[in-house]
Coordinates of C-alpha atoms (C1' of nucleotides) in Angstrom, one line a residue:
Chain A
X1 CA -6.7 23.4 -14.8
X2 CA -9.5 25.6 -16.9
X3 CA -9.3 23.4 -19.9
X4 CA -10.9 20.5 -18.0
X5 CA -12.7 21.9 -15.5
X6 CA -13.9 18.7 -13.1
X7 CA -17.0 18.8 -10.8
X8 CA -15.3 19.0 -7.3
X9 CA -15.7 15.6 -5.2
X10 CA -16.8 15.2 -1.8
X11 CA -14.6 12.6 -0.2
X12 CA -14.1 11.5 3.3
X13 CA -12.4 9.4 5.8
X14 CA -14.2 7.4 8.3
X15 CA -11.9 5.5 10.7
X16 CA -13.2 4.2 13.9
X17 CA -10.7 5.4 16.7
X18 CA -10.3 1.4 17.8
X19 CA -6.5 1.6 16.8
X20 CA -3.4 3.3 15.3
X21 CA -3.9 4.5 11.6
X22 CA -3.7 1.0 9.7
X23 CA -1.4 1.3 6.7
X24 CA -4.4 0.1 4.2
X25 CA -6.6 2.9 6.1
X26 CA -3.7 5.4 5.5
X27 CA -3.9 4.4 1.8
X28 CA -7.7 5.1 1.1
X29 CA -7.9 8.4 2.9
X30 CA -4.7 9.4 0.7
X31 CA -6.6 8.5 -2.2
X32 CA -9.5 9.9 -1.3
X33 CA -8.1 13.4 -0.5
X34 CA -6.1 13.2 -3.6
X35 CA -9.4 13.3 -5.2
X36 CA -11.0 16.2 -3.3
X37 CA -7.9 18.1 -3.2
X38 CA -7.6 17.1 -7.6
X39 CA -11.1 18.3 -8.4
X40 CA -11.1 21.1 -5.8
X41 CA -13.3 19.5 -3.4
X42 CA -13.9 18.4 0.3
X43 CA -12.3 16.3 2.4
X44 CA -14.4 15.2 5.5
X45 CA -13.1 13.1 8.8
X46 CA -15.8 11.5 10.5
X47 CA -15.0 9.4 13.3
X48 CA -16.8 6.5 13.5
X49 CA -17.0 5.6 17.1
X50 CA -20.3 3.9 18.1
X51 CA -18.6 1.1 19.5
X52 CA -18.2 2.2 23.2
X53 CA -16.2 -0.7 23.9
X54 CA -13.4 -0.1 21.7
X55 CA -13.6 3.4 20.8
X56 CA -10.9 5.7 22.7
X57 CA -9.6 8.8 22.8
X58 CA -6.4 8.3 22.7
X59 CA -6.6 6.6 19.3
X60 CA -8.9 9.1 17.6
X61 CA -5.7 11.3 18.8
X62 CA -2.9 9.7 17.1
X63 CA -4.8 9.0 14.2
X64 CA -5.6 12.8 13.7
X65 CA -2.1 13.2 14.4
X66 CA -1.0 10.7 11.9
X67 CA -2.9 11.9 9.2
X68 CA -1.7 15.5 10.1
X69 CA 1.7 14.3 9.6
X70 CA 1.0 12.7 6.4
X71 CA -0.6 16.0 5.2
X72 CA -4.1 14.6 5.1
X73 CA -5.4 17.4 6.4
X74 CA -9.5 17.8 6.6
X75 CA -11.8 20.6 5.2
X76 CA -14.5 19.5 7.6
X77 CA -13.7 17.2 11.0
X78 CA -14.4 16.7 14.3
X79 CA -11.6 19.8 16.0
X80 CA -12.6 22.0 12.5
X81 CA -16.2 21.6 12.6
X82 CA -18.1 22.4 9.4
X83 CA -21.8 22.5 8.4
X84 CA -22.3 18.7 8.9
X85 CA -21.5 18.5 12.8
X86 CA -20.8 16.6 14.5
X87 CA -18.3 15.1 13.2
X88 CA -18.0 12.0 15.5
X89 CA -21.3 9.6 15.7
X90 CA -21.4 9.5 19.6
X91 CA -22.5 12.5 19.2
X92 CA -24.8 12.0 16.2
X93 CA -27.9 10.2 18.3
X94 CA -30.6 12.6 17.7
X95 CA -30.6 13.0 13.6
X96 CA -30.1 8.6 13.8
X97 CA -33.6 8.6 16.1
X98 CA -35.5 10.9 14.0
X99 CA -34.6 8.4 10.8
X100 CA -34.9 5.5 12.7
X101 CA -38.2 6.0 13.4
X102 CA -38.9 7.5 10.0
X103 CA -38.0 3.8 8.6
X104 CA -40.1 2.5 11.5
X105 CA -43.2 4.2 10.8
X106 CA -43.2 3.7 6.7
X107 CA -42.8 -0.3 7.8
X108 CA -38.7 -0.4 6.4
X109 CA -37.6 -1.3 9.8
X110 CA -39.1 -3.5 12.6
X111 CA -37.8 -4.8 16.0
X112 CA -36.4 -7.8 16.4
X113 CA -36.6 -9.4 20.0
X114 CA -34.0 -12.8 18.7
X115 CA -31.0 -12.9 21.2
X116 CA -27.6 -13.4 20.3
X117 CA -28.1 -16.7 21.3
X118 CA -30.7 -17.5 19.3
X119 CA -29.2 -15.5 16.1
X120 CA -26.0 -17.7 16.6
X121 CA -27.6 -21.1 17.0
X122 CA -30.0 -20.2 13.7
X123 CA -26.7 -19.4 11.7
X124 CA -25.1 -22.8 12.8
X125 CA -27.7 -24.1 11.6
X126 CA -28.5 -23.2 8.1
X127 CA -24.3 -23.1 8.2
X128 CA -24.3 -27.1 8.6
X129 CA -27.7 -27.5 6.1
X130 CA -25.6 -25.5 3.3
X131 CA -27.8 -22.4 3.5
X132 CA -26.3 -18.8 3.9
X133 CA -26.2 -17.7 6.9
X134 CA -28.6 -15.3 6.9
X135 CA -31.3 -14.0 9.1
X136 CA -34.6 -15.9 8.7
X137 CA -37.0 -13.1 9.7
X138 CA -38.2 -14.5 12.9
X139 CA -39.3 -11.4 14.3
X140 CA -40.5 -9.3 10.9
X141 CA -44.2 -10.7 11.2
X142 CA -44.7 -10.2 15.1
X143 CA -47.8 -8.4 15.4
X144 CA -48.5 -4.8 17.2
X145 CA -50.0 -7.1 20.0
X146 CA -46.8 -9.4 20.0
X147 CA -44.5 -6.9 20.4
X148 CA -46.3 -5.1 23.2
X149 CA -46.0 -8.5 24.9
X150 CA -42.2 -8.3 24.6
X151 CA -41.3 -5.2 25.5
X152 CA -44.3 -5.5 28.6
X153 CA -41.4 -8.2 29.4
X154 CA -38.8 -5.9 29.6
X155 CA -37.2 -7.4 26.3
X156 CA -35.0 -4.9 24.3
X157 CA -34.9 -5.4 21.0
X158 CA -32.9 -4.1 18.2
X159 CA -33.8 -2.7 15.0
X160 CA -33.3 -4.4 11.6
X161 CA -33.8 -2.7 8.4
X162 CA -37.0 -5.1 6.3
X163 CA -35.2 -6.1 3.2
X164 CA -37.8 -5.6 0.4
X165 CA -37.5 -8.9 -1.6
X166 CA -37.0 -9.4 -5.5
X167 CA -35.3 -6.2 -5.7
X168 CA -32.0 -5.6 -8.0
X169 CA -29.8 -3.1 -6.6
X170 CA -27.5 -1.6 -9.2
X171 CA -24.7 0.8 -9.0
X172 CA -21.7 1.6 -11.0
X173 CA -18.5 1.4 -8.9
X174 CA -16.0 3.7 -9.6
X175 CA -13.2 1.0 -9.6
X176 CA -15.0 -1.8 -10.5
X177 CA -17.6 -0.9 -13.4
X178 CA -21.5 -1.9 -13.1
X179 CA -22.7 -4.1 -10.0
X180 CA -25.8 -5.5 -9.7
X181 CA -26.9 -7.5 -6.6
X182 CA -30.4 -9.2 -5.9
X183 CA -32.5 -8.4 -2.6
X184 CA -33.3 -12.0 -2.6
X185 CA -29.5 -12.7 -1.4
X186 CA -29.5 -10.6 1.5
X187 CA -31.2 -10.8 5.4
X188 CA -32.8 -8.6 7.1
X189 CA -29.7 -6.8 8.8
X190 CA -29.5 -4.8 12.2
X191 CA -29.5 -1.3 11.9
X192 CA -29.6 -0.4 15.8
X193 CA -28.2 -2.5 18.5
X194 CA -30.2 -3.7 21.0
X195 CA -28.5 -0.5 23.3
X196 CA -30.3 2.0 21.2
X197 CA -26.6 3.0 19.4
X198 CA -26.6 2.7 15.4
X199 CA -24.7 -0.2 13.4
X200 CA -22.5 0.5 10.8
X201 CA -24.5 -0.1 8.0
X202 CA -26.5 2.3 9.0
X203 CA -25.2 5.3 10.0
X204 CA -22.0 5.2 7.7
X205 CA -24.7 5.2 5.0
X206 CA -26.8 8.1 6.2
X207 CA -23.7 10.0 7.2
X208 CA -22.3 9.9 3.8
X209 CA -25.6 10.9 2.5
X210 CA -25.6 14.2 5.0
X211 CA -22.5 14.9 5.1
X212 CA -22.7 15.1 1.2
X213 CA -20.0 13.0 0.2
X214 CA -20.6 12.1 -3.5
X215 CA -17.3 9.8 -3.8
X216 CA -17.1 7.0 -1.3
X217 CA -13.9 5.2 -1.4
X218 CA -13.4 2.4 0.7
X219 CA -11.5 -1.3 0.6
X220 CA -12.9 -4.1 -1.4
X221 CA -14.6 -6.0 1.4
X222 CA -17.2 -3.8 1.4
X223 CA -18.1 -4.6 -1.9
X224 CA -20.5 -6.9 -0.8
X225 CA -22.1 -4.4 1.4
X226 CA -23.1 -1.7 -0.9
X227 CA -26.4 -2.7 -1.8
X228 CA -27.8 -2.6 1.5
X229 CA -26.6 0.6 2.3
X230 CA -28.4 1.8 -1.3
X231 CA -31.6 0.3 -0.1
X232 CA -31.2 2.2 2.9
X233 CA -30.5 5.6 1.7
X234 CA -33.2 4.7 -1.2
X235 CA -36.2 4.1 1.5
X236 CA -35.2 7.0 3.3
X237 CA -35.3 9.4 0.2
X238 CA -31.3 10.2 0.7
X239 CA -29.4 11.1 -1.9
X240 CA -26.3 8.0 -3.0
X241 CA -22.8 8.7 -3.2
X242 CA -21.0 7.1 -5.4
X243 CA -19.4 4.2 -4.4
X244 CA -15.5 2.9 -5.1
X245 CA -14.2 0.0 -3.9
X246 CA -10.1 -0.1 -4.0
X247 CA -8.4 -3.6 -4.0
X248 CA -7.2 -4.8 -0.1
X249 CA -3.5 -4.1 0.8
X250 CA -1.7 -7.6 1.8
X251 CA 2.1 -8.3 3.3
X252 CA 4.7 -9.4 1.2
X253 CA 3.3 -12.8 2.1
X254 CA -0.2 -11.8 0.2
X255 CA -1.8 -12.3 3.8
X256 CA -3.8 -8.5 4.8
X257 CA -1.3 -6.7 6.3
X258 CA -0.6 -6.7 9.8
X259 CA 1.7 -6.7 12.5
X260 CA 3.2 -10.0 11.6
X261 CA 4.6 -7.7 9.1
X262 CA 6.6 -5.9 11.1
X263 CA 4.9 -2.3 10.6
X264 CA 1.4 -1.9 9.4
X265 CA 0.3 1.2 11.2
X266 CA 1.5 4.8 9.7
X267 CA 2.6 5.3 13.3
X268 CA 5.1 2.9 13.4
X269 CA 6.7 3.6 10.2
X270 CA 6.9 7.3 11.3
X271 CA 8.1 6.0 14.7
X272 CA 11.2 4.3 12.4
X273 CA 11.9 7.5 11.0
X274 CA 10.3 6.6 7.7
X275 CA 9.7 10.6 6.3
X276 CA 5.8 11.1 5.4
X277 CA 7.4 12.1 1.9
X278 CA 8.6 8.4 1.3
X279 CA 5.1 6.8 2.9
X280 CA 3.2 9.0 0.8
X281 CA 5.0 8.3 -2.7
X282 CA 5.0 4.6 -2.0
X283 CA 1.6 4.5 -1.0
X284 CA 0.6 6.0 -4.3
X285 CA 1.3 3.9 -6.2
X286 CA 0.2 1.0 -4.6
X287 CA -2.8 0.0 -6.2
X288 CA -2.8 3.0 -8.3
X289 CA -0.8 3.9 -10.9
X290 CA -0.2 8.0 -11.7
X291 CA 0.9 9.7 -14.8
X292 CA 4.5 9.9 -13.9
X293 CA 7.1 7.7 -12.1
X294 CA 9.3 9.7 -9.9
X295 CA 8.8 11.1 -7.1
X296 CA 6.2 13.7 -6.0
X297 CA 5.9 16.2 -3.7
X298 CA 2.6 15.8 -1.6
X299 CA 1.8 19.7 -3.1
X300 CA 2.1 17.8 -6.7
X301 CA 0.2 14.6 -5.9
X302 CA -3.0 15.7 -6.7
X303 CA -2.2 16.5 -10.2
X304 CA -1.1 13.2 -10.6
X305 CA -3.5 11.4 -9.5
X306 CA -5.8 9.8 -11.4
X307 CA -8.8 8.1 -10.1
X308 CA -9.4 6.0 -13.2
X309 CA -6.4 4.2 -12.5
X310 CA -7.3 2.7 -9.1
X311 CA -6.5 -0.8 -8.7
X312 CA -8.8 -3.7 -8.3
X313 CA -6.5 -6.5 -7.4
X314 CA -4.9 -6.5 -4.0
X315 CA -1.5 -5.2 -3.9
X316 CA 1.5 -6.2 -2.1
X317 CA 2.9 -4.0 0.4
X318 CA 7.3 -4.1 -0.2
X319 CA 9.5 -2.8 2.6
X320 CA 12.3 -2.3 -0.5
X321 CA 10.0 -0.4 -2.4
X322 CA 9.5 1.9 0.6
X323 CA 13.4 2.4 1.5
X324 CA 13.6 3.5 -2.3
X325 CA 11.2 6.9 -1.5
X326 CA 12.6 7.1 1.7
X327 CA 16.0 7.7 -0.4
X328 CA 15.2 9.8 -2.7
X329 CA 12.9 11.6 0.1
X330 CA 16.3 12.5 1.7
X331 CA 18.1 13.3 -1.3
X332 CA 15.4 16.1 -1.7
X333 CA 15.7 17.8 2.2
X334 CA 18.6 20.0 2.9
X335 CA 21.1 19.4 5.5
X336 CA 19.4 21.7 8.1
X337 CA 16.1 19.7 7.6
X338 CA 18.3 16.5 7.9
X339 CA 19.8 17.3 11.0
X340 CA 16.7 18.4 12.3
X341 CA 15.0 14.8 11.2
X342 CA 17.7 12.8 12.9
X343 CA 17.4 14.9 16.1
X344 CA 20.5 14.2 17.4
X345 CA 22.6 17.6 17.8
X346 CA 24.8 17.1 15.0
X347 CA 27.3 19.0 13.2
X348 CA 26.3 20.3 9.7
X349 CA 29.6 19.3 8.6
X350 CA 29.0 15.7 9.8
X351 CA 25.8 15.8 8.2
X352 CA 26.7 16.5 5.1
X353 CA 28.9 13.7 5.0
X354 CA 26.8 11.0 6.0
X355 CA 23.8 12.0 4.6
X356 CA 24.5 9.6 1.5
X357 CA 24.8 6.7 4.1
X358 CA 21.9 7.5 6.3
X359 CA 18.7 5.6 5.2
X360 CA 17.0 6.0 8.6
X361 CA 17.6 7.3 11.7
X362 CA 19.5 4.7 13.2
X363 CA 22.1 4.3 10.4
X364 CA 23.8 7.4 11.9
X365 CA 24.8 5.6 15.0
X366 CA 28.0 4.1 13.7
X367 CA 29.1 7.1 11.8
X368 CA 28.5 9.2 15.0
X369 CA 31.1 7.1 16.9
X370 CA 33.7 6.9 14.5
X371 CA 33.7 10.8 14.1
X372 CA 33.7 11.3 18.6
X373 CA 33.1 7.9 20.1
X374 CA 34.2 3.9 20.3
X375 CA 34.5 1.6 17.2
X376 CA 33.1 -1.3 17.1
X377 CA 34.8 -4.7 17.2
X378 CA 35.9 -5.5 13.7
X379 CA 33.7 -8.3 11.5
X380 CA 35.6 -10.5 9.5
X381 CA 35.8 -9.0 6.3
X382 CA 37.4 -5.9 8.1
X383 CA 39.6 -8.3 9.7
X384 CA 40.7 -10.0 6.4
X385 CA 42.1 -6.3 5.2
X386 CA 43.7 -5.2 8.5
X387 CA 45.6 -8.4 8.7
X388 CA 46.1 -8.5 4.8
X389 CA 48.0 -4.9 4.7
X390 CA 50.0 -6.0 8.2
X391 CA 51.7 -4.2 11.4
X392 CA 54.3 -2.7 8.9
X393 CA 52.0 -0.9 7.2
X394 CA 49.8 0.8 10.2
X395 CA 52.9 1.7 11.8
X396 CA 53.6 3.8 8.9
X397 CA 50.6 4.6 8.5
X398 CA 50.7 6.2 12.0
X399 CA 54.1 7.8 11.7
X400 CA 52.8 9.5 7.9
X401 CA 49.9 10.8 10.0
X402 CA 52.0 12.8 12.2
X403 CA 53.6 14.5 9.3
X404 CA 50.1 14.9 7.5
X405 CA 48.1 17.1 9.7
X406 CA 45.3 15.1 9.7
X407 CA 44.8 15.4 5.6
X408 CA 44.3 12.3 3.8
X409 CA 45.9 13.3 0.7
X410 CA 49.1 13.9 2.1
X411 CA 48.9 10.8 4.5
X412 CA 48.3 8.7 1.1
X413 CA 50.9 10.3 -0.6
X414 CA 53.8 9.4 2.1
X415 CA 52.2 5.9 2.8
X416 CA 52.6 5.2 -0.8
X417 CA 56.1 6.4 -1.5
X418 CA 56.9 4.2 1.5
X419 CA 54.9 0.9 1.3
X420 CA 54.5 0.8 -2.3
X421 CA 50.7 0.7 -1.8
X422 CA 48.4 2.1 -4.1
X423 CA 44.7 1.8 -4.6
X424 CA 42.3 0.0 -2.8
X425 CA 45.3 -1.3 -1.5
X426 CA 46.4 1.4 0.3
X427 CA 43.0 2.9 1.1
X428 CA 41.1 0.0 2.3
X429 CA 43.3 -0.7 5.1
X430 CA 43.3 3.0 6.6
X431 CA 39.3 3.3 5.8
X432 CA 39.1 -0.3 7.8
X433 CA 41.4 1.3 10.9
X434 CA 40.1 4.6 11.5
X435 CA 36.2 3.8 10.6
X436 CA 36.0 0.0 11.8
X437 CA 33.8 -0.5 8.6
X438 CA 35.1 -1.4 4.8
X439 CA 32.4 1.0 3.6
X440 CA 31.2 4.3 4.5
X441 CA 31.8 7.9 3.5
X442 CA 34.4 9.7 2.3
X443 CA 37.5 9.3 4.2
X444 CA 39.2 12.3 4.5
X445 CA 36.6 14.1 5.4
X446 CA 35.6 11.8 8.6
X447 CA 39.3 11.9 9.4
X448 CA 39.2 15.8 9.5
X449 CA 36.1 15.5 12.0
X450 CA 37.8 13.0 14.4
X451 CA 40.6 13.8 17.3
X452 CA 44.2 13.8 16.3
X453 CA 44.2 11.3 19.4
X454 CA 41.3 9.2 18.2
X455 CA 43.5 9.2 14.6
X456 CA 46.5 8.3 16.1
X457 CA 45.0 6.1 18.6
X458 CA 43.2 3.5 15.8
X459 CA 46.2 3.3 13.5
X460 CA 48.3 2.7 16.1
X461 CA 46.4 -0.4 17.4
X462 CA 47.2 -1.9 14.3
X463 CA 50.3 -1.2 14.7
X464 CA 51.1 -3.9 17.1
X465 CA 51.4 -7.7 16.1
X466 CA 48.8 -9.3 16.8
Chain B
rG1 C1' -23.1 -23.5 1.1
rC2 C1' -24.7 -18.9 -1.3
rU3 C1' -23.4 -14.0 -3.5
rC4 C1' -19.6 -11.0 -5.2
rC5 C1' -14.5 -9.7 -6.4
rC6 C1' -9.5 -10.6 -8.2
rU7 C1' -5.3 -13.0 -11.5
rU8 C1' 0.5 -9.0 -16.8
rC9 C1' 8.1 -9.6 -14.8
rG10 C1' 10.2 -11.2 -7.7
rU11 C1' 7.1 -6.4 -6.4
rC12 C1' 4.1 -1.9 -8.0
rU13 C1' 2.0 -1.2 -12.6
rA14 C1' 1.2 0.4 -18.4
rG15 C1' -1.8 -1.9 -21.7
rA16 C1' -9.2 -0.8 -23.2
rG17 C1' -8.4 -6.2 -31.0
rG18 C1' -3.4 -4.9 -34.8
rC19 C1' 1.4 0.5 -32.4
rC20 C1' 3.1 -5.8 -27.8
rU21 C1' 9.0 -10.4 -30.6
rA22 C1' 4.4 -6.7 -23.9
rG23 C1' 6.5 -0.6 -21.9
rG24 C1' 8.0 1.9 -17.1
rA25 C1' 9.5 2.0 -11.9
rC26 C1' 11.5 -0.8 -7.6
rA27 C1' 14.3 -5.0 -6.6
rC28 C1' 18.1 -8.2 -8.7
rG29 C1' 22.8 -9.4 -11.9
rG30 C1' 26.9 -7.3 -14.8
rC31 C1' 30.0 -3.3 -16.4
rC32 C1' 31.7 2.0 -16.0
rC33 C1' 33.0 5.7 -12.4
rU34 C1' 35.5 5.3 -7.6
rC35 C1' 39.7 4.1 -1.6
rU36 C1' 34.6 1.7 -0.2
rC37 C1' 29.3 2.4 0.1
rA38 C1' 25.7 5.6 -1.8
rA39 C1' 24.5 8.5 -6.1
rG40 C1' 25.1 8.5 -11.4
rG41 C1' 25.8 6.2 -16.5
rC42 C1' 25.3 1.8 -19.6
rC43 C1' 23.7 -3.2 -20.3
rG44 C1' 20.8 -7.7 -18.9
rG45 C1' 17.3 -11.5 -17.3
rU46 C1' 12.5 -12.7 -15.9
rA47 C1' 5.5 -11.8 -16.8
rC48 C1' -0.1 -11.8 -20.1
rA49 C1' -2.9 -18.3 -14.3
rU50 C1' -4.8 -22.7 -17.6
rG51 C1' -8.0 -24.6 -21.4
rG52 C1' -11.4 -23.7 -25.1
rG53 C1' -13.8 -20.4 -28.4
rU54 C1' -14.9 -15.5 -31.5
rU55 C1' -11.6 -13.0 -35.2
rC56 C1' -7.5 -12.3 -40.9
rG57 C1' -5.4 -11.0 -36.0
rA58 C1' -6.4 -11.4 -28.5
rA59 C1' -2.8 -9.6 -22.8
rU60 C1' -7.1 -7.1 -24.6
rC61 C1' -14.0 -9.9 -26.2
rC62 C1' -16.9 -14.7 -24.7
rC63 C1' -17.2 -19.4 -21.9
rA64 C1' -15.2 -22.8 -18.7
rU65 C1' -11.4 -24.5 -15.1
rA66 C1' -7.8 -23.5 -11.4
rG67 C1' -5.9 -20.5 -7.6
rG68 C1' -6.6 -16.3 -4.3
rG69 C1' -9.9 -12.9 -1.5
rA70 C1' -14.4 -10.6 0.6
rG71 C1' -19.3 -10.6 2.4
rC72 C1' -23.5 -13.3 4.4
rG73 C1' -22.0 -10.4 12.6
rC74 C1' -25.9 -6.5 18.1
rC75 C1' -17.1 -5.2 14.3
rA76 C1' -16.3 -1.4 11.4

RNA sequence: GCUCCCUUCGUCUAGAGGCCUAGGACACGGCCCUCUCAAGGCCGGUACAUGGGUUCGAAUCCCAUAGGGAGCGCCA
């Protein structure tokens, strides 16, 4: 730790509440407080809800509660304050007037009175002439008198940011290496809407700058939309973070993940009863590739990361890869926390037995019924062995289990003197029986936990011809 | 259409001119262990998108091509 001694980073996470915590989302703000918690940083949460419409509560919620139980916990956020707050832009509007009409006044922003209508129409346009569709600057030589006229109409405009031409904007990006972009490519863009609230262009841009983040991570389609946001911080004399732009995460289809996937919110993974352990390791090295391959702790991630190694391309989210950390996620937690996971009033006994066969939540179910509960019916492979070893052979079965007390090893060793059996042979059948299932845990130990009368009760149905 | 990005095993990735007949992990197949599954051990197959250069030598550098993606929104 003192031998390189790294300048702490300023990261943050700035989801708008307009949904649960989207896997890809989950992803970046791991990596991005893996790098403030590796350099001894700050992690910030802004919420970015100037979208009335859409924003809500209840989202910003959950997705404070998922990122709690991910252990993405926040130096600086909206419920822990900090020197920067607010924390949520609703509640940013004065510090956005002040520099909107900062930009105003030094002639880097004028209003534009162009409806939607008319911005639509002029995009379908230059669309179908083979032009990008940008905007053409209707409104950027109105003068004083022409706007007076407008507004005297009661027209609201909105504000867009006056794109100074011939200008190269150039930035290293931490994941992608030099960028360079010409003004000459990009429209005049709308930095409030015609409601007086910011866009996000603008005030994720001056935010960062405030906030002092110096490391912005974000996904790859924002690539694109860098340079603006320079020029915006540049004409307002604010600082830049540095930018870093991670590769998209797609479905194993190589589509961008979503629903159609099954899960591709952190909340429905943990809703599963996928452990934050086994989310965490797999998204780590998804797109990024650490100095070790097992599995890490969340305490040891940091250490481990390494920022260098973030991923350009996109990467394909695997369900299988997941149920590996998910496995070895168990095979670290101790039967109390185990029990406690699967919530279900368990014995530690049972627990201990099952653990190995118990992947999530639900895979307890049929082990829970064979130790205090119903089988269910037999499928045909079960079938095949029951019928294979014949009535003969449960109805000794049955009568060695009287003499047994309920202990395998002494069940096996009077079913074989008198069938002959041995093996899987002699095994399989009684495993098939008294569990419904021709795999599962060890079998003395669930016939220990079940009911002499539940024992008795599935050798014996075996015991009839069919 | 314009601008930009991406492309190594099925998947995640290592690789920054010779250490690469390309390494690891997951998944898969086989064997061992074992009443079975899991775990564990051993073994195995499969990848540098294509085509040209540059070089004694290229997965690594350059140029094209192809295929994927993003942005050009009063969404973020």
């Amino acid at each position: 730790m003192s031998l390189n001694n790294p300048t702490p980073v300023i990261t943050r996470f700035a989801p708008s509440p307009t949904g649960s915590l989207h896997l890809g989302n989950a992803r970046t703000a791991l990596f991005s407080h893996l790098w403030a918690r590796k350099t001894g940083g700050k992690f910030i949460l802004r919420i970015e809800d100037t979208d009335a419409e859409r924003s809500q509560a209840r989202f910003r919620d959950q997705l404070m509660a998922d990122m709690r139980w991910l252990g993405l916990d926040w130096d600086e956020g909206p419920d822990v304050g900090g020197p920067s707050a607010p924390y949520s832009q609703a509640e940013r509007g004065e510090f956005y007037w002040g520099l909107f009409a900062q930009l105003t006044v030094r002639d880097f922003a004028y209003p534009c009175y162009c409806t939607a209508e008319d911005l639509e129409l002029s995009r379908k346009l230059q669309r179908t002439s083979g032009k990008p569709p940008r905007y053409a600057g209707t409104c950027r030589g109105l003068t004083t008198a022409q706007r007076a006229e407008r507004d005297g109409r009661g027209l609201k405009p909105t504000l867009r940011f006056a794109v100074p031409g011939d200008l190269t904007i150039e930035f290293t990006d931490a994941v992608h290496g030099p960028q360079r972009f010409s003004s000459n490519d990009i429209g005049d863009f709308i930095i409030r809407r015609e409601d007086g609230t910011p866009a996000f262009f603008f005030c994720n841009a001056v935010d960062d700058s405030a906030m002092g983040v110096t490391q912005v991570l974000r996904g790859d389609d924002h690539l694109t939309n860098t340079p603006r946001q320079i020029m915006l911080l540049e004409a307002l004399g604010m600082r830049c973070p540095a930018y870093g732009h991670v590769g998209l995460l797609v479905g194993e289809d190589g589509a961008p993940l979503s629903k159609r996937h099954g899960s591709a919110s952190a909340h429905e993974f943990r809703e599963r009863g996928f452990l934050s352990a086994a989310v965490l390791n797999h998204l780590f090295r998804l797109g990024h590739a650490g100095d070790v391959d097992g599995w890490l702790s969340a305490a040891d991630m940091p250490a481990h990361f390494r920022p260098e190694h973030l991923g350009r391309a996109p990467a394909r989210f695997e369900e299988s890869q997941l149920m590996h950390w998910q496995k070895e996620s168990l095979e670290r937690m101790s039967a109390a926390e185990i029990r406690a996971w699967l919530a279900a009033d368990d014995s530690m006994q049972f627990i201990e037995l099952v653990r190995h066969n118990v992947v999530l939540p639900a895979d307890a179910i049929p082990w829970r019924a064979v130790v205090q509960g119903e089988l269910a019916p037999l499928g045909t492979e079960e079938q095949r062995v029951v019928a294979a070893a014949g009535p003969e052979f449960f109805a000794a079965a049955a009568l060695a289990y009287e003499q047994s007390n309920a202990d395998l090893k002494a069940l096996t060793a009077i079913l074989k003197e008198r069938t002959g059996r041995k093996g899987a042979d002699l095994f399989m059948p009684l495993r098939v029986a008294l569990t419904g299932q021709v795999h599962g845990p060890e079998l003395a130990s669930l016939l220990k936990l079940m009911s002499p009368d539940t024992a008795r009760r599935r050798l014996q149905l075996h015991a009839q011809n069919p």
